[in-house]
Structures are given as structure tokens and as C-alpha cells.
Coordinates of C-alpha atoms and ligand atoms in Angstrom, one line a residue:
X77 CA -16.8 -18.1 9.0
X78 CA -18.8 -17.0 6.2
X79 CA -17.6 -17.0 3.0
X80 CA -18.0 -13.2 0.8
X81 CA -18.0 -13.9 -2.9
X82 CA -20.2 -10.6 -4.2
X83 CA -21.9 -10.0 -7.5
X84 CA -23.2 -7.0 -7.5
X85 CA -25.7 -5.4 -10.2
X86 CA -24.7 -1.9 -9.2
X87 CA -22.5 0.1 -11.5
X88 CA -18.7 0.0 -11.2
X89 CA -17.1 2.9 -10.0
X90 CA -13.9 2.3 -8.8
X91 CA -10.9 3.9 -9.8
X92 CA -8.3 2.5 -11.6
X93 CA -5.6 3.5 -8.5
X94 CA -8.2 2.0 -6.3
X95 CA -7.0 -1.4 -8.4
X96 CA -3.4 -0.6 -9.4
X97 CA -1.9 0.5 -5.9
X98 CA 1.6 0.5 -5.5
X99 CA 2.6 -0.6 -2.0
X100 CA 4.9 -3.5 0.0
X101 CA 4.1 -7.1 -0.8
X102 CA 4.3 -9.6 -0.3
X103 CA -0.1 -9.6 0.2
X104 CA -2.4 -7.3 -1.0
X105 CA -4.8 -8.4 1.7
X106 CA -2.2 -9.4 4.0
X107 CA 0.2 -6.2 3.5
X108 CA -1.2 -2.9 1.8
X109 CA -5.2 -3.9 3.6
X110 CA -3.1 -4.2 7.0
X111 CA -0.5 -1.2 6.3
X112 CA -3.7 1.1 5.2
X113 CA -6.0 -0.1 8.2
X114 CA -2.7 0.9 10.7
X115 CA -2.2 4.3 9.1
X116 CA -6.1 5.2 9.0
X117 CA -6.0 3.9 12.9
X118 CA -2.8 6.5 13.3
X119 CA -5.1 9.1 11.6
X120 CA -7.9 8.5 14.1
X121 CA -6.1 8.3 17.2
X122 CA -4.0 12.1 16.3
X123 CA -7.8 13.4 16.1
X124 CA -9.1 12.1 19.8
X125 CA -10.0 14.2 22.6
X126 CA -6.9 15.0 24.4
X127 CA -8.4 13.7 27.8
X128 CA -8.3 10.4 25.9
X129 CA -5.0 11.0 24.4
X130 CA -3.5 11.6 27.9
X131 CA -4.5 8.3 29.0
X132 CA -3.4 6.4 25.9
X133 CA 0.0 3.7 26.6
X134 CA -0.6 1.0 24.9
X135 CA -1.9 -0.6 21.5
X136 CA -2.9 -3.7 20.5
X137 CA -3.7 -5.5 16.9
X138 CA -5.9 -8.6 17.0
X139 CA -5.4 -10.7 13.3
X140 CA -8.4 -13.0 12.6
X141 CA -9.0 -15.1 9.4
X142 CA -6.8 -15.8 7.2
X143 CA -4.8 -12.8 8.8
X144 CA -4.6 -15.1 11.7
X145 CA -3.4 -18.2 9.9
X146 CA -0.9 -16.9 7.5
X147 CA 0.5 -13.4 8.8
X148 CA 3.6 -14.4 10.0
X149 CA 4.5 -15.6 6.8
X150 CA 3.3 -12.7 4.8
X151 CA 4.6 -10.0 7.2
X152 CA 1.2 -8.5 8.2
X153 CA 2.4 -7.7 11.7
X154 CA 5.3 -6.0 9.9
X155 CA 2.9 -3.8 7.8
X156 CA 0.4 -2.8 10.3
X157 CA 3.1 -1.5 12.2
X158 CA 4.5 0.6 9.4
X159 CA 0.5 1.5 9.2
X160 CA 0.5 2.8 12.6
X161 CA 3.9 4.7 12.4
X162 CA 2.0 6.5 9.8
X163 CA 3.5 4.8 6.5
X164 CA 0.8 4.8 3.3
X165 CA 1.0 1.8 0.9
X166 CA 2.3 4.3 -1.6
X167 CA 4.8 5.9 0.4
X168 CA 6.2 2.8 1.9
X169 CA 9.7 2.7 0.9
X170 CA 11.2 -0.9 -0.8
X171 CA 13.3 -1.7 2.7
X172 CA 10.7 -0.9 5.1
X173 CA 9.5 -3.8 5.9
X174 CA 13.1 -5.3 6.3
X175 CA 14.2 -2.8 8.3
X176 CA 11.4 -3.4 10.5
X177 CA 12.1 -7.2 10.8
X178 CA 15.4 -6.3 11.8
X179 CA 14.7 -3.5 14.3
X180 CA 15.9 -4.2 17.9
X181 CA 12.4 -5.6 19.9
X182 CA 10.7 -2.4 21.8
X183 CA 12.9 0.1 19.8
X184 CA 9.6 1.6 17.7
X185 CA 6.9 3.5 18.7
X186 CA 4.7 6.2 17.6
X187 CA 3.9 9.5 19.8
X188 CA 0.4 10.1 20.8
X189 CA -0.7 13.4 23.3
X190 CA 2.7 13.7 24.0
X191 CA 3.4 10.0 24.8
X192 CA 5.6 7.9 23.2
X193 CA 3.2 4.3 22.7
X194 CA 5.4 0.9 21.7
X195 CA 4.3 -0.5 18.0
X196 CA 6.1 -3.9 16.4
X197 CA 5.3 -7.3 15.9
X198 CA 4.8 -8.0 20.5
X199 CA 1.5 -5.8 20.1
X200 CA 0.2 -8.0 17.5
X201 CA -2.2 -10.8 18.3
X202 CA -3.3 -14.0 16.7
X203 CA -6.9 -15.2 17.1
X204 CA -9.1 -17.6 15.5
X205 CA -9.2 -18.6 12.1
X206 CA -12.8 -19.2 12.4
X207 CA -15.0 -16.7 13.4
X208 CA -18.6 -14.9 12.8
X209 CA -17.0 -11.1 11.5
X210 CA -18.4 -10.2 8.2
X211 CA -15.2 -10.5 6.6
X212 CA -12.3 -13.3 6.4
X213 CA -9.7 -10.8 7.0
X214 CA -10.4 -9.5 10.0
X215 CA -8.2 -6.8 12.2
X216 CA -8.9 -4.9 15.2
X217 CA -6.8 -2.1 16.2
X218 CA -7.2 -1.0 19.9
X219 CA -6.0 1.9 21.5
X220 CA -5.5 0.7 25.3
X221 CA -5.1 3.0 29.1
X222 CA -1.9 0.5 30.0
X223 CA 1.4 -0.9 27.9
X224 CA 1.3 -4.1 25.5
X225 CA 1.5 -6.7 26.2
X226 CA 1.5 -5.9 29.8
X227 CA 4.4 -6.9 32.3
X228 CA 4.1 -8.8 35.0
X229 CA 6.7 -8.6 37.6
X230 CA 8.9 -10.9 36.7
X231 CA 8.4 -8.9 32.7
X232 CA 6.7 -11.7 31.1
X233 CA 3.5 -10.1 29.2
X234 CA 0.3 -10.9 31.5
X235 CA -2.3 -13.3 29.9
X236 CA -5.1 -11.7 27.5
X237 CA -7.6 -10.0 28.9
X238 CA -5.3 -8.0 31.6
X239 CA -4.1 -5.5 29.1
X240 CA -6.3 -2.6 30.8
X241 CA -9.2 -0.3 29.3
X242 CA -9.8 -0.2 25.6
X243 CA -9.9 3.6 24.7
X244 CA -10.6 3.4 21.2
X245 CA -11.1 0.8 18.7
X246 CA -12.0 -0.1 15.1
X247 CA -12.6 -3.4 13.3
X248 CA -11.0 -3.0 9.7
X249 CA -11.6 -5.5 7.1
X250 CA -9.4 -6.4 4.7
X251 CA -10.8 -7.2 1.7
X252 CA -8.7 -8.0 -1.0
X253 CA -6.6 -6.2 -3.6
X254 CA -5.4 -3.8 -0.8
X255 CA -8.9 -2.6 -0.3
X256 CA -9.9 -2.2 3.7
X257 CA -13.6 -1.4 5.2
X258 CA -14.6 -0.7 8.3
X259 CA -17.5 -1.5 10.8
X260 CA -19.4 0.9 10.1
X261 CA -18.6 2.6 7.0
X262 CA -20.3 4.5 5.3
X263 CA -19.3 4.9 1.2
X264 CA -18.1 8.0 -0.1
X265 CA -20.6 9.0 -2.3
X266 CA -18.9 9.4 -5.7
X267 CA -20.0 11.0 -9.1
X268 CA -21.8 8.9 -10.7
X269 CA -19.8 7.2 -14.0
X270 CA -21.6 8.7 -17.7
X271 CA -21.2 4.9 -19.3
X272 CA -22.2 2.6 -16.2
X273 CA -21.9 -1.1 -16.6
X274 CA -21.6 -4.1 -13.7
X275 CA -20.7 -6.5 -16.0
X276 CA -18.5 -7.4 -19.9
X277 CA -22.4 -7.5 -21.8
X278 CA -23.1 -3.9 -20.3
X279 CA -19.6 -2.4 -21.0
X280 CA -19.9 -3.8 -24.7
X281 CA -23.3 -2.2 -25.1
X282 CA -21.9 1.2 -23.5
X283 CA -18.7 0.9 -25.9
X284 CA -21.4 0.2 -28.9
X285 CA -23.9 3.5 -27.7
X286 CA -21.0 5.9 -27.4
X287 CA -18.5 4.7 -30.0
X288 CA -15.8 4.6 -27.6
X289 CA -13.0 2.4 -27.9
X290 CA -12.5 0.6 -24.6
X291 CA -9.9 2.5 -23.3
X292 CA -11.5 6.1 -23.9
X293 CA -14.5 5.0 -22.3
X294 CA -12.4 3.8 -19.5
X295 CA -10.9 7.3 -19.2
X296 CA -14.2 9.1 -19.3
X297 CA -15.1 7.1 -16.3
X298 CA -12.2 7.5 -14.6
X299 CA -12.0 11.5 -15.1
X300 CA -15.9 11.8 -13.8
X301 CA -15.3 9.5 -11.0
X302 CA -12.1 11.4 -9.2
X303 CA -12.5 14.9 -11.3
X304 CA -9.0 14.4 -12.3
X305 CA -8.1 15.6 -15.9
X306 CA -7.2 12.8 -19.0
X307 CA -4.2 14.1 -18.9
X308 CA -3.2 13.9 -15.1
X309 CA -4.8 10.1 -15.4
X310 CA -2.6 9.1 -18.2
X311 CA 0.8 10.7 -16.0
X312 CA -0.8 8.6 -13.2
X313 CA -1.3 5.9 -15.3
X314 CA 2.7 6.0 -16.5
X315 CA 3.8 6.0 -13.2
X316 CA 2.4 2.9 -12.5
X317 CA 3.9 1.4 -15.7
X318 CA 6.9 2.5 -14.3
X319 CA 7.2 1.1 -11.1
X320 CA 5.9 -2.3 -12.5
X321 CA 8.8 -2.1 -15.1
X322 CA 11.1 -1.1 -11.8
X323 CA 10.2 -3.8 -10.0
X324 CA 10.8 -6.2 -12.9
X325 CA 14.3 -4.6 -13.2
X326 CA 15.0 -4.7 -9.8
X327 CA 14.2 -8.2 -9.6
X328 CA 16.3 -9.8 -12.9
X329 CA 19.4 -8.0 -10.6
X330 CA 18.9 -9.5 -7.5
X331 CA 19.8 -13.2 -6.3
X332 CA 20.0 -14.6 -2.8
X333 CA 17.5 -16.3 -1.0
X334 CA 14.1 -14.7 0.2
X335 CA 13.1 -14.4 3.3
X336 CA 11.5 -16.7 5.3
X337 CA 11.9 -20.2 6.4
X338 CA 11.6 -22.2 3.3
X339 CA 15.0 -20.7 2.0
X340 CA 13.9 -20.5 -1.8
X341 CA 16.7 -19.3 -4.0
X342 CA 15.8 -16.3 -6.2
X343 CA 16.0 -17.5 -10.3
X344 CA 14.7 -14.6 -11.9
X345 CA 18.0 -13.2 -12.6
X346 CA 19.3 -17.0 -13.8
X347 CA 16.5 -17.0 -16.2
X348 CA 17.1 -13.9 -17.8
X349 CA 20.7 -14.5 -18.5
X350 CA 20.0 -18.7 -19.8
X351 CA 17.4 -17.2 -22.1
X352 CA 20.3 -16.0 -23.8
X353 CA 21.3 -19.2 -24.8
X354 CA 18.6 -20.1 -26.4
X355 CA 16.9 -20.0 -29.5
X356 CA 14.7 -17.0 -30.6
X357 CA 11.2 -18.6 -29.6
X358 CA 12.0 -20.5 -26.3
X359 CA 14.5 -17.2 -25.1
X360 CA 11.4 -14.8 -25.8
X361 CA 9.4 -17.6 -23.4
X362 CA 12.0 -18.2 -21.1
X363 CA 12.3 -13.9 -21.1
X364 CA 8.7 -13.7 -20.2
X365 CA 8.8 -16.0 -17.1
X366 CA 12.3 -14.6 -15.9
X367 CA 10.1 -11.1 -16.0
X368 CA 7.4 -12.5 -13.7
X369 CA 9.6 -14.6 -10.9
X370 CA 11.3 -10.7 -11.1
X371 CA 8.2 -9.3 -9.5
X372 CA 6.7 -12.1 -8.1
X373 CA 10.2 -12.2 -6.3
X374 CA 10.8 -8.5 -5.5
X375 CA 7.0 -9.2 -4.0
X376 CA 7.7 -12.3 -2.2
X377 CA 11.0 -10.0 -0.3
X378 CA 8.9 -7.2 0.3
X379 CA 9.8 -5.0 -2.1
X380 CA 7.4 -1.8 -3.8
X381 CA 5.1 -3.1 -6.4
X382 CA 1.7 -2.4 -7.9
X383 CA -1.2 -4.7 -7.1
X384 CA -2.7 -6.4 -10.5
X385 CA -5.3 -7.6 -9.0
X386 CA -3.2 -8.6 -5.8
X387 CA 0.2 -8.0 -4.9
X388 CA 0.3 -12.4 -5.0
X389 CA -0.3 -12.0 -8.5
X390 CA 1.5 -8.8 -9.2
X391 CA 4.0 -10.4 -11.6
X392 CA 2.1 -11.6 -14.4
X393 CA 0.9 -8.0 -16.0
X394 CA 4.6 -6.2 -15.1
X395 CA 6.0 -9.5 -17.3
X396 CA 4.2 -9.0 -20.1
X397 CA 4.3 -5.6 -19.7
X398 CA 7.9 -5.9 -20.4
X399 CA 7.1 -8.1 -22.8
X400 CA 5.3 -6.1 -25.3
X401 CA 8.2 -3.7 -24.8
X402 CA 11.1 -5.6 -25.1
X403 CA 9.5 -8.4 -27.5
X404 CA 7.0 -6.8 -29.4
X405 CA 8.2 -3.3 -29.6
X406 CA 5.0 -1.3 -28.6
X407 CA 5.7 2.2 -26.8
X408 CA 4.1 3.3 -23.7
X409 CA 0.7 4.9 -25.2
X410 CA 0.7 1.4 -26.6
X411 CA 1.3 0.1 -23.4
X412 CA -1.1 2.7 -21.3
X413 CA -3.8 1.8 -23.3
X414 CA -3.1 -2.3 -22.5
X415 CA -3.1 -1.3 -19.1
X416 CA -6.8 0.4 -19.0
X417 CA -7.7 -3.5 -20.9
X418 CA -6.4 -5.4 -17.5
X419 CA -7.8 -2.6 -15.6
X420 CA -11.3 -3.0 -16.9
X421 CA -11.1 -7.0 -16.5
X422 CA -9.8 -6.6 -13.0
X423 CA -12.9 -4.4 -11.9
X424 CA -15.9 -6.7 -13.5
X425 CA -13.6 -9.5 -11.4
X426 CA -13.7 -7.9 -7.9
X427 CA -17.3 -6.7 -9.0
X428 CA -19.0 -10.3 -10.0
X429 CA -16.5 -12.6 -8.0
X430 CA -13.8 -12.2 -5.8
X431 CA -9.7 -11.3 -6.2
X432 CA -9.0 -12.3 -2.7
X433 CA -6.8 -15.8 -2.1
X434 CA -8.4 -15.8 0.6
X435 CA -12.2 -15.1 -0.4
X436 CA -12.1 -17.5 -3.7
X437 CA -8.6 -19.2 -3.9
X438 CA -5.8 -18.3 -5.9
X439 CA -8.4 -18.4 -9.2
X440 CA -9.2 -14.8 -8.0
X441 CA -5.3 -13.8 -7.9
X442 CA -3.3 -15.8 -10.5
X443 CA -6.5 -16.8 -12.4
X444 CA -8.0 -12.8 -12.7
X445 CA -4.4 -11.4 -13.0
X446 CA -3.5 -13.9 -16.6
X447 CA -6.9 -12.7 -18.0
X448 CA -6.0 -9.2 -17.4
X449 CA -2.8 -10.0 -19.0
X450 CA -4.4 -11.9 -21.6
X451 CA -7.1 -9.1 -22.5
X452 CA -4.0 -6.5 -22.5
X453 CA -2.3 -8.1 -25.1
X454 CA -5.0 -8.7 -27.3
X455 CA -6.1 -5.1 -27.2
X456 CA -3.0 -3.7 -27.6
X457 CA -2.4 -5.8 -30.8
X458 CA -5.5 -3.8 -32.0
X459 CA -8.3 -6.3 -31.6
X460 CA -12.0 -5.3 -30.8
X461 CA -13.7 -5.6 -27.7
X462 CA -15.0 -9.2 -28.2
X463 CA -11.8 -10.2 -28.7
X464 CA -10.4 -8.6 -25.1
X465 CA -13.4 -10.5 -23.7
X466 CA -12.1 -13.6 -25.1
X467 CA -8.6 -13.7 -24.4
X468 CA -9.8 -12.9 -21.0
X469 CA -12.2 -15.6 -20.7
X470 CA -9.5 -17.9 -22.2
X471 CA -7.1 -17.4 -18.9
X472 CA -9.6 -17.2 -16.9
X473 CA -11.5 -20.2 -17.7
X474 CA -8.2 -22.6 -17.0
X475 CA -7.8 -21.3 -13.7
X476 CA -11.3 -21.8 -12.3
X477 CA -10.7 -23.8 -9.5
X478 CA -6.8 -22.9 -8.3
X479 CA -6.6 -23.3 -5.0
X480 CA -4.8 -20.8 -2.5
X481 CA -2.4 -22.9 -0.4
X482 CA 0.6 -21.1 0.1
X483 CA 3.4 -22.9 1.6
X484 CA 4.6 -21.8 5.2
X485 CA 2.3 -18.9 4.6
X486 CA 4.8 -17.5 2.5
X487 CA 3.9 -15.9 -1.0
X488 CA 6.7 -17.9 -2.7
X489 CA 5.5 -21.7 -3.3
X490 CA 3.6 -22.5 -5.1
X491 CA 3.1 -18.0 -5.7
X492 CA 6.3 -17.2 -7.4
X493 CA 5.7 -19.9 -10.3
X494 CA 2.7 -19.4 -10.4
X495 CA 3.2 -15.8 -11.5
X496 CA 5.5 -17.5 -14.5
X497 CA 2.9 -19.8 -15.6
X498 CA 0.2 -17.1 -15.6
X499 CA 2.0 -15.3 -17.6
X500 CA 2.7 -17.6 -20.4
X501 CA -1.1 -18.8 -19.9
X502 CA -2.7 -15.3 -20.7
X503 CA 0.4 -15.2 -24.1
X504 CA -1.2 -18.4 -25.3
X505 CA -5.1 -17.3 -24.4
X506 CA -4.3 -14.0 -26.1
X507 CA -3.1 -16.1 -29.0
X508 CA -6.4 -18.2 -29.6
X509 CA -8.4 -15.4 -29.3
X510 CA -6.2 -13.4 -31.7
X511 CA -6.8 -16.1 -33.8
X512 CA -10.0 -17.9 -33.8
X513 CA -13.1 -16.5 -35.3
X514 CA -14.2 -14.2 -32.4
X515 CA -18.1 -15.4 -32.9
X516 CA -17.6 -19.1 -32.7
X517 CA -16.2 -18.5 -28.9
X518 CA -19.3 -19.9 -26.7
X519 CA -18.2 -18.6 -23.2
X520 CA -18.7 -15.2 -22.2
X521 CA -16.3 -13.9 -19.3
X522 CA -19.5 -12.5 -17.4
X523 CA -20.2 -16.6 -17.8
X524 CA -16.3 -17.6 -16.3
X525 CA -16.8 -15.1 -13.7
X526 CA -19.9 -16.2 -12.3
X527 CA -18.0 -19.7 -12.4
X528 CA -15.5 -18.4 -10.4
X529 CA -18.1 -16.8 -7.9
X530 CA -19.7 -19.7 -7.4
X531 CA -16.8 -22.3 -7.3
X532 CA -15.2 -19.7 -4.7
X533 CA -18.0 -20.0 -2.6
X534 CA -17.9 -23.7 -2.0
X535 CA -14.4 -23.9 -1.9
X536 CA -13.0 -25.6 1.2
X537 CA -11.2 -22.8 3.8
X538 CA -8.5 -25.0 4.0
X539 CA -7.8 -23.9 0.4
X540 CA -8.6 -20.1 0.9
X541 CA -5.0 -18.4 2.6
X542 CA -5.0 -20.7 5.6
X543 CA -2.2 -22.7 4.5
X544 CA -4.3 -25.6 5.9
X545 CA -4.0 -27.5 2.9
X546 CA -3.5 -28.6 -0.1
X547 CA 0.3 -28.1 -1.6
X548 CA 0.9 -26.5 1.8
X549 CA 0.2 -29.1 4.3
X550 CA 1.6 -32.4 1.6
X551 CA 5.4 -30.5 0.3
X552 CA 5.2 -30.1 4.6
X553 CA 5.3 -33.9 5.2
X554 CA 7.3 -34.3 1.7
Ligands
SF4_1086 S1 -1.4 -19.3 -3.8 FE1 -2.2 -17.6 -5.2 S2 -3.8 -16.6 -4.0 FE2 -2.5 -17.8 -2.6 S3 -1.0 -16.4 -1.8 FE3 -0.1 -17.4 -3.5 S4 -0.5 -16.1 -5.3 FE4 -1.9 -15.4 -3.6

């Protein structure tokens, strides 16, 4: 199976809701990708000829990759299903994939040329971990002339291969952050950006040639990119502050256990109410990782939240989000303009590297999401440029080499505290940079990134999402 860590030289020009999507976790790949891929599917199947329509009874979803090895656990079967009953990431409601898990087998479906076609977890297929698709995260979504999985007389589903014609199909890919391709595709072509840069050395030289400060440049990108006005980015922008700050909320009030096999006990809310017990310093720590076991838990159960890079690591920027707000005082313009800082870091880290566990390990989640925390907190503090890049560099050079390994599949151990610990990481990296004389600091992030690329790309697949290894195979035989 190859391996797809990308550097590309090209300008970026993503948007910055192509990076903060808010959708169901508890994986970006393994979640939105899958939810996105079932709804485009949905899309594509209304729009057939109807003499194919009229034939249509059945569909059937073949995982591959890492989607293979660890959907169960992170509910992709759940998602594409929600996908193909026409449910967007962003329209997902919090319960949906619950109420999916708990729907009566056989009781969904979808209509298609007047047809009513079963959808749910029995149409879903698990194939090899290993295999030659461009892509680690593979799906393929087929629209078939006879019911899935077939039944045999005695209604036991027939062997593969005896599930009739395949109408219609598409291989998706999903590739991380929530992003999905498809065989074939072709790219939109978009406006060009008026400050291109692929990597930090470019954007620094655009921010020196145009006097911008990082985050007006990021917005004059942005509003030449979609054609959307600053001010209908910055209201976009706020409502994704906050449904991160919901999700934190939501999470310090809930306790129970998560779902899943592994029965882990949610602490955020425990945390939030000991910090009161403590003194000033260790409460505003102990504040800080009670806000990211919040997300990372309202993530691990399912629940709406915004992927930062990945919905894995979607609890490190909400917590010190809420941070800066509850600790530091800043408002939201304060807080808006942080946000553009993580936003820039994420994009030169899915440009130059990877932000998929399952493309470079969990350095690409955890690792990318502290250093966007990190550079938000420095800039929001007022420091220059070089000092973002720092901070950033900081996190992310002490989490080059974090293995993805999640335990059960499940994006709770070692995921949940992970969140925490990035989050306290990127505090302390944002400190030193803050701090130290911002011309004595020898590594560039461009440097760290192209670490990351390359330590990603020899990185064992036993490490990469496969829960064949690591912390998830030893706390097994624990
Ligand atoms: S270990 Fe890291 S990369 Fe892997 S699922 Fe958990 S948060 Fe994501």
C-alpha cells in the first residue's frame, strides 16, 4: 500500500472551511471523508438515467485501508450511511450517529426511482488493509441491480461476489482532515490567490511585500479564493468559534461512559470542577486540559465539532480557545484573528506533509493541531510573524514521530489525552517563543514540516490508523 505524504511547490489555495469543517467525529478521515463521499454518492445516483434508476435495489460500501482496519471503531459505516441518506458533515445533527447505532437492523433506506434501497451498517464491507489504490483510505460505493447483502433461502446473505450487476460506482478517497477525492477528479479550477505562497519562507516574504499582517493577508486570500466578502468570512469564521466553544461546553456537562468497548469514563467534567480546588496556576492548567478531554470527548461520542486539523485532534485549538477567553481575557476579534494563525499553520501542514493519522501518524493530528495552537496564541498576544512560526515549530518539533495507534480503533486511548497534552504543549511552546530572542531560533517550521514528511513516510503501517500496533496491540495483552 503506498504511502501519500505530499509536498507540493504549488500555491495554497484552500479555504479556510475547507480546513475548519464542522461535522460528526469521532474521524475526520474516518467520519466527515466517509459521510461526504456517501452524500456526493446520494447526489450522483438522484441524477442517473431513470432506465438505470428503475433497476437499482441494492447498495454496497467496500472500506479499504485504514477504513478497513479501524471503522468499526470510529463509526465509519455509521457515517457513510448518514452520507447516503443525504446528511452533509455540516448539517449532521449531534445524535445522528447514535441514533443510527441504535436504529432497528433493515429499518433505513434511502428512495431512488421510486424504490425504496436498504442503507446501514449490513451493506458495508470490510476489505484489505493492504492494497494498490492510490490512497490509504479507500471506499467504493456501488450502486447494485439486486438487494445487499443478498438472501439466500434460508436469509443468510449469499457470499461476495453473488450480490448481482454493479450499476454505478465510484472509488472516493479519503484523505484526511475530512477532505475526499475521487477517481477521476478533476480540480475545480479556482481564482487564483493575489499573495501565493506553498510554504512559512514564502508567506513571510508575501506578508513583508504587501505589509499585511498575517491575518489580513489570510483574508485577502480567502475572499479572492471563494468571492465571499471580509465581512461574510469573518461571520463564517465566528460561527466556527462558536461551535468549537459549544462543543467545549457541551462536553465539561456531560459524564458517562463513551461508547465503545473499552468503557472509558468521561473526566472532562471532573476536571473542570477539581480545578476549582486548586491554586491559581495549576487550576488555569488543570482548566485548559478539562477544555480539551471536553472536545476530544464530545468527539470521541460522536458529537458536532470542527476539524483542527482532524476531528482526532479537534480538542486542542477549542481548549485554548477557551482559554484565551476565560484565562486571558481576549474577545472574539481577538480570538478570530488567532484562529486565521492555526488556520495558516494547518494549510502549509496538509500542503508540505500530511494531517492524516493514517498517512503520517498521529504527528500529523495531535503534532500539527498543538502548533496551530501554539502559533494562535503567540499571535494573538501580538507577536510578529517569526514568532507564530516559532511557537509553531516549537509544538511541532516535539511531536515528530507520534505514532497513530488507537486503541480498539476507538478515538479515545491514547486520543482523548492526547488532546490534553497537546494543548498544554503548544501553552508552553507559545511561551518560549514569546520569550526567547526570535533570531536565535535555528529551526524553521518549513524545516519541522519536511521532518514530519519524511518521518511519515517511513513510518511503519502498523503505526498509521491500523490499530496494529504500538499502545494498541500492548494495553490489548496488558
Ligand atoms: S492516535 Fe492521534 S492520529 Fe490516531 S486516531 Fe488518535 S488522535 Fe487521531
Amino acid at each position: 500500500m503506498p504511502s501519500v505524504v505530499r509536498r507540493s511547490n504549488k500555491p495554497i489555495n484552500l479555504s479556510l472551511f475547507d480546513l475548519l469543517k464542522a461535522g460528526p467525529g469521532p474521524s475526520s478521515s474516518h467520519t466527515i471523508g466517509p459521510m461526504a463521499a456517501g452524500a456526493d454518492f446520494a447526489v450522483r445516483a438522484a441524477a442517473l438515467a431513470p432506465e438505470i434508476q428503475s433497476r437499482a435495489e441494492g447498495l454496497r460500501v467496500r472500506l479499504l485501508g485504514s477504513l478497513s482496519a479501524t471503522g468499526k471503531g470510529h463509526r465509519t459505516d455509521l457515517a457513510v450511511t448518514g452520507g447516503l441518506m443525504g446528511r452533509t458533515p455540516d448539517s449532521c445533527p449531534p445524535s445522528l450517529l447514535n441514533e443510527l447505532a441504535e436504529a432497528r437492523p433493515g429499518s433505513c433506506s434511502v428512495s431512488l426511482g421510486g424504490r425504496n434501497i436498504a442503507v446501514g451498517p449490513q451493506i458495508v464491507e470490510y476489505g484489505p488493509v493492504r492494497h494498490k489504490h492510490p490512497f490509504n483510505n479507500t471506499l467504493v460505493i456501488e450502486l447494485l441491480d439486486a438487494p445487499y447483502p443478498p438472501p439466500d433461502a434460508q436469509g443468510r446473505p449469499l457470499p461476495e461476489g453473488r450480490a448481482g450487476e454493479v450499476l454505478f460506482s465510484v472509488e472516493y478517497y479519503s484523505t484526511g482532515g475530512g477532505f475526499i477525492q475521487w477517481k477521476g477528479m478533476k480540480r475545480d479550477k479556482k481564482h487564483a490567490p493575489p499573495h501565493p505562497y506553498a510554504d512559512m519562507k514564502q508567506f513571510r516574504a508575501r506578508c513583508g511585500e504587501s505589509s499585511l499582517d498575517l491575518d489580513e493577508l489570510l483574508l485577502e486570500n480567502e475572499s479572492a479564493l471563494t468571492g465571499k466578502s471580509p465581512a461574510a468570512i469573518r461571520a463564517e469564521l465566528d460561527r466556527i468559534l462558536e461551535i468549537m466553544r459549544d462543543t467545549v461546553v457541551r462536553g465539561c456537562a456531560a459524564s458517562g461512559v463513551l461508547p465503545g468497548s473499552i468503557g472509558l469514563q468521561r473526566k472532562a467534567a471532573v476536571l473542570h470542577e477539581r480545578a476549582l480546588s486548586l491554586d491559581p496556576f495549576d487550576r488555569a492548567l488543570c482548566r485548559l486540559n478539562a477544555y480539551a478531554y471536553a472536545a476530544a470527548e464530545e468527539n470521541a461520542a460522536g458529537g458536532l465539532i470542527v476539524t483542527a486539523p482532524t476531528c482526532g485532534a479537534s480538542g486542542v485549538v477549542p481548549a485554548m480557545l477557551m482559554f484565551m477567553e476565560k484565562h486571558l481575557g481576549l474577545d472574539v476579534k481577538a480570538r478570530r484573528k488567532g484562529l486565521l494563525a492555526a488556520a495558516l499553520i494547518g494549510f502549509l501542514a496538509k500542503n508540505n506533509a500530511g494531517i492524516a493519522g493514517a498517512e503520517v501518524g498521529c504527528q500529523g493530528e495531535i503534532g500539527v493541531a498543538s502548533a496551530m495552537a501554539a502559533a494562535m496564541l503567540a499571535y494573538t498576544r501580538g507577536f510578529s510573524v517569526q514568532v507564530v512560526e516559532n511557537a509553531a515549530e516549537i509544538a511541532m518539533e516535539h511531536h515528530l514521530g507520534l505514532t497513530c495507534d488507537p486503541v480498539g480503533g476507538y478515538v479515545q486511548i491514547p486520543c482523548i489525552e492526547r488532546n490534553a497534552v497537546g494543548a498544554v504543549k503548544a501553552y508552553n511552546a507559545a511561551l518560549i517563543a514569546c520569550n526567547e530572542n526570535p533570531m536565535s531560533h535555528k529551526v524553521s517550521f518549513d524545516e519541522a514540516l519536511r521532518a514530519m514528511a519524511e518521518i511519515g513516510r517511513d513510518m511503519n503501517s502498523k503505526y498509521k490508523e491500523t490499530s496494529a500496533g504500538g499502545l494498541a496491540v500492548c494495553l490489548v495483552e496488558c
